[in-house]
Coordinates of C-alpha atoms in Angstrom, one line a residue:
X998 CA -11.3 -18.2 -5.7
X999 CA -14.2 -15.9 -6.5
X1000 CA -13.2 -12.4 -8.4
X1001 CA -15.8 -9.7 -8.9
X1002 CA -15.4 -6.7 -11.2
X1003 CA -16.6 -3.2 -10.3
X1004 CA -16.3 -0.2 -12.2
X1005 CA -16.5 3.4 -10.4
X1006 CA -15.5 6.5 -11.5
X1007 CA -14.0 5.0 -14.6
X1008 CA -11.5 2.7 -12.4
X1009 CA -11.7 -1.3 -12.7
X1010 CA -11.6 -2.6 -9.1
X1011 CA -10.9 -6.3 -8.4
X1012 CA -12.8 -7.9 -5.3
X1013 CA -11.7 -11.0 -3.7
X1014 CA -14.4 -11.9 -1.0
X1015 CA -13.1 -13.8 2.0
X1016 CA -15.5 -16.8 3.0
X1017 CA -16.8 -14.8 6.1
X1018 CA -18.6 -11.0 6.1
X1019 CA -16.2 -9.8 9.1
X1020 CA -13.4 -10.8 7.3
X1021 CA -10.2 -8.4 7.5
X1022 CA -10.2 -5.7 4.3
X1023 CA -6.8 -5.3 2.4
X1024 CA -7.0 -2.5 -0.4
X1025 CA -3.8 -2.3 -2.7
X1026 CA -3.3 -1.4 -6.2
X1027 CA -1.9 -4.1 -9.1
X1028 CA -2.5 -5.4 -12.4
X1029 CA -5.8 -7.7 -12.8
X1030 CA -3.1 -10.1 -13.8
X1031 CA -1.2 -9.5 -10.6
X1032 CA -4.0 -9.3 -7.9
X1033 CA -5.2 -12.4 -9.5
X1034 CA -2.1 -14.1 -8.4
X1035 CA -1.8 -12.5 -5.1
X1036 CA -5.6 -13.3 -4.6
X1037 CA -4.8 -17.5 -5.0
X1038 CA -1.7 -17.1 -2.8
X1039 CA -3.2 -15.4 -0.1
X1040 CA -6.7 -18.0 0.2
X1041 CA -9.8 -16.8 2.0
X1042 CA -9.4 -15.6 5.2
X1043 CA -9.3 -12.0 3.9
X1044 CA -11.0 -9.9 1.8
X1045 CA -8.9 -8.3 -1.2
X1046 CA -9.6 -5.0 -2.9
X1047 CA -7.1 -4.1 -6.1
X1048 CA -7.3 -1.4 -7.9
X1049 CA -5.8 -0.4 -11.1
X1050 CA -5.0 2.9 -10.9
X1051 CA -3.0 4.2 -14.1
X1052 CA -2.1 7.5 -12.9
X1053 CA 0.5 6.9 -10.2
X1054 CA 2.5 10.1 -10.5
X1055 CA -0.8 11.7 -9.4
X1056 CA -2.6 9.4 -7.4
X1057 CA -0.2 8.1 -5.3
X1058 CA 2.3 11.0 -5.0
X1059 CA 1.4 13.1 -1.4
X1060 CA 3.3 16.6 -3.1
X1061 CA 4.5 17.7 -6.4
X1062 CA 7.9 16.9 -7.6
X1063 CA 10.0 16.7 -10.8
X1064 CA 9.8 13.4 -13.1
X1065 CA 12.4 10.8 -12.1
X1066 CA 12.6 10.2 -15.8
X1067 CA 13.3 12.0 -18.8
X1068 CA 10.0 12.0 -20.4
X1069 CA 7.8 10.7 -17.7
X1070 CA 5.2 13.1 -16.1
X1071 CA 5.6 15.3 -13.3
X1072 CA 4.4 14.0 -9.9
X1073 CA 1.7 16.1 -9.2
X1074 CA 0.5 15.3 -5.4
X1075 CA -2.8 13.8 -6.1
X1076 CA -3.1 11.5 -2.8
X1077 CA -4.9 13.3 -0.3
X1078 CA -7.8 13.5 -3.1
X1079 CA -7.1 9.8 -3.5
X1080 CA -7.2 9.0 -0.7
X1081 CA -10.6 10.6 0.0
X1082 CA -12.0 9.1 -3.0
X1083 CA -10.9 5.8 -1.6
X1084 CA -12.5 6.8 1.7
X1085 CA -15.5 8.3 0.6
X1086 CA -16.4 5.9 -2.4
X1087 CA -14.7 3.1 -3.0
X1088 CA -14.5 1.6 0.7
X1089 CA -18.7 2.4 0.6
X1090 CA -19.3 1.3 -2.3
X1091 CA -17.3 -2.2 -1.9
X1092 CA -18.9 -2.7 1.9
X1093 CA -22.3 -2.0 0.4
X1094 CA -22.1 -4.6 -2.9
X1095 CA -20.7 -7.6 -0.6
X1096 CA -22.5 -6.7 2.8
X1097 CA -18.8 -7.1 4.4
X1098 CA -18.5 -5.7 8.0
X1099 CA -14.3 -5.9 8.0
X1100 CA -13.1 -6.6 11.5
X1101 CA -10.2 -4.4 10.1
X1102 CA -9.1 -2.5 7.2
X1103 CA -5.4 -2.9 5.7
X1104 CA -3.8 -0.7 3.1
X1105 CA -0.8 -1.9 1.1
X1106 CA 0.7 -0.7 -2.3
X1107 CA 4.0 -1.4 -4.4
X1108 CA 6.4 1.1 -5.9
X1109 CA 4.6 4.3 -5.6
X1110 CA 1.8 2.5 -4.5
X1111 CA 3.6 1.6 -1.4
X1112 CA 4.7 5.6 -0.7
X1113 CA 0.9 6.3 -0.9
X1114 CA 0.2 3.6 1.7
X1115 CA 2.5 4.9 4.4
X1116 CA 1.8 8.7 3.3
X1117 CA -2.2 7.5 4.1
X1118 CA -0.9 7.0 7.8
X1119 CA -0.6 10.4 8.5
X1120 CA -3.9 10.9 7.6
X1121 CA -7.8 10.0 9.4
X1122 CA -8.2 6.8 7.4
X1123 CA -10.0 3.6 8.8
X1124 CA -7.0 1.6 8.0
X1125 CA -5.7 0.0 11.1
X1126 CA -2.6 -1.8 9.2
X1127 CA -0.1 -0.7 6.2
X1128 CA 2.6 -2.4 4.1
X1129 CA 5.0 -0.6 1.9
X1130 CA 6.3 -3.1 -0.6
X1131 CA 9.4 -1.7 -2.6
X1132 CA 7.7 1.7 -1.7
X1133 CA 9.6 5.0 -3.7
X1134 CA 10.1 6.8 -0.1
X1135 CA 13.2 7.8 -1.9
X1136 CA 10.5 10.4 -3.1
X1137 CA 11.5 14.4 -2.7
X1138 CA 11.2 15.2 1.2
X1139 CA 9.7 11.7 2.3
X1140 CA 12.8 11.6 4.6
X1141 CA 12.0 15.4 6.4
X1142 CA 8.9 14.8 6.3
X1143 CA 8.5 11.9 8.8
X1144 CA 10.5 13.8 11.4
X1145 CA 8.1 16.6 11.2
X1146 CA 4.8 14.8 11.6
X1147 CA 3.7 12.1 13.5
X1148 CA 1.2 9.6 12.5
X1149 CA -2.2 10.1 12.7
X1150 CA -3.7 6.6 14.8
X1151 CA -1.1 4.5 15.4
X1152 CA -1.4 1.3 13.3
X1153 CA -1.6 -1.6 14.5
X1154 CA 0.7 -3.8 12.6
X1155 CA 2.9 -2.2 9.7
X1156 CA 5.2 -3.8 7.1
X1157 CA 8.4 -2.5 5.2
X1158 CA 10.1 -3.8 2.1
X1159 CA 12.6 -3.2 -0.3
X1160 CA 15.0 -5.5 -2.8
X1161 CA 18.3 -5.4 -2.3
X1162 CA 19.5 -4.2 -5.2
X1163 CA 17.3 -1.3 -5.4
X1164 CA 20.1 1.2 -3.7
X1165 CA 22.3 0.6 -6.6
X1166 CA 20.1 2.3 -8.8
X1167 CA 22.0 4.7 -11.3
X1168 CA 19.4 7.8 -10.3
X1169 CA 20.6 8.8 -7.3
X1170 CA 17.3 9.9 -6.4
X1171 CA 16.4 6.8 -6.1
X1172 CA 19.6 4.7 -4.4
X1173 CA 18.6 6.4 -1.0
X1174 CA 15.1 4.0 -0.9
X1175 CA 16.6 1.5 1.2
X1176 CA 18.0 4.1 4.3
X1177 CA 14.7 6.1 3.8
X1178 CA 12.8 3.0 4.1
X1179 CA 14.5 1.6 7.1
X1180 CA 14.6 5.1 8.9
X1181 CA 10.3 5.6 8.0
X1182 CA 10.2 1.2 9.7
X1183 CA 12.7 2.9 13.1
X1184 CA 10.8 6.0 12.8
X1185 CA 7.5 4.1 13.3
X1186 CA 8.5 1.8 15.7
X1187 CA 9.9 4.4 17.8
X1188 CA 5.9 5.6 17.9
X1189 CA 4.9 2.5 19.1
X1190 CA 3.8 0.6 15.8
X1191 CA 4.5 -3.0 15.6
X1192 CA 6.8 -3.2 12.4
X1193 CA 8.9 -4.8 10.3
X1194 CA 12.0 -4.3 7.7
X1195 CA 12.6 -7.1 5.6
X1196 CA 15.6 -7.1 2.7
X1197 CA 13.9 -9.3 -1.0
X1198 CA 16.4 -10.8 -3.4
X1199 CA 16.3 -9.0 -6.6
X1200 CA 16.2 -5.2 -7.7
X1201 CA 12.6 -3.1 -8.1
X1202 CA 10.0 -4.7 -10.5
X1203 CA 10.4 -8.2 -9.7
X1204 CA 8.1 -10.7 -8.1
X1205 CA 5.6 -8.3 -7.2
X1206 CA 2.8 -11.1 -6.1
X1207 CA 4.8 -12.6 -4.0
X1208 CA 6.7 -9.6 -2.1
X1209 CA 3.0 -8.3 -1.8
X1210 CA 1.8 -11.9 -0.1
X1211 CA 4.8 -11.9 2.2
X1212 CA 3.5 -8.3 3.0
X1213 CA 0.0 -9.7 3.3
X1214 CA 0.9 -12.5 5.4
X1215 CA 2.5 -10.1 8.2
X1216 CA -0.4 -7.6 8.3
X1217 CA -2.4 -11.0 8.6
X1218 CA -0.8 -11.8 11.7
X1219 CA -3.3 -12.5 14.2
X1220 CA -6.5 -11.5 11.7
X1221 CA -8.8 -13.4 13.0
X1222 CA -8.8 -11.5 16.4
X1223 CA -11.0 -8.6 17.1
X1224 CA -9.4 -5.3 16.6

């Protein structure tokens, strides 16, 4: 397994280079420690892009809403900005270093990581294929906002997951995730995307490699085809 370190824009960014330029393209967001994991489990047929990204109530929030703790920050509904940076500079910038020419891109993210990757759905992005691992769509008007907007190019493959003992979290806030995960999986299919719901043992923060490799391995499905 081959890692590279880039730095842009003050972010350290893991690359993974699959064996082959046309290789597929995941992009997600993890701990060096984590995507190194992730990175061994998922071999290389695919090319994998992690990001650590400390600010998470900004960057991966698509509005502003109160903290969901007592003394943690505000969400403040940085992701369309993210997500242009990601877009704009970091997809370029990774392309241009490796000469990669993805035969698709994927986009997949855990915790709030995983609202940001189904929130970049909605948007012109060149990702084909999302996962949302333990994503917070528990987040403040997630669940009305799906029923008001469609998404923007149907993905092609899409990927839902929550642990099920996350709805007995003690913030009610938070004990919704698993309806208003299962309703954004219906609301999708219903559109026409191919998608799963699965149901992990355990409750939020646990096993994060390997819930985002199962992930991985669905949006894999059929990667070597020409989409």
């Amino acid at each position: 397994m081959q890692k590279h370190i880039l730095s842009l824009d003050h972010k350290t960014i893991s690359v993974y280079p699959a064996e082959q330029a046309d290789s597929p393209l995941l992009l997600t967001f993890l701990s060096q420690a984590e995507s190194d994991e992730l990175a061994a489990s998922t071999g290389r047929h695919i090319t994998l892009v992690s990001i650590d990204e400390p600010q998470w109530e900004r960057a991966f929030t698509p509005w502003a809403a109160p903290a969901a703790f007592k003394k943690a920050p505000d969400f403040s509904g940085g992701a369309d900005d993210y997500l242009t940076w990601l877009t704009n500079s970091v997809l370029p910038e990774v392309l241009q270093t490796y000469a990669l020419q993805p035969q698709w891109y994927g986009l997949a993210g855990y915790s709030l990581g995983g609202l940001f990757a189904a929130y970049a759905a909605y948007q012109n992005t060149p990702f084909t294929r999302f996962a949302s691992v333990s994503g917070s769509l528990w987040f403040d008007g997630w669940a009305e906002f799906i029923t008001r907007n469609h998404l923007q190019t149907l993905p092609h493959q899409a990927y839902f997951s929550v642990g099920d003992k996350e709805k007995n979290s003690k913030n009610p806030r938070m004990a919704v995730v698993e309806t208003h995960t299962l309703a954004t999986q219906q609301n999708w299919q219903e559109q026409g995307v191919h998608c799963i719901f699965e149901l992990n043992n355990g409750g939020h923060f646990e096993q994060v490699p390997q819930r985002m490799a199962k992930a991985i391995a669905y949006l894999s499905t059929n990667a070597t085809e020409n989409i």
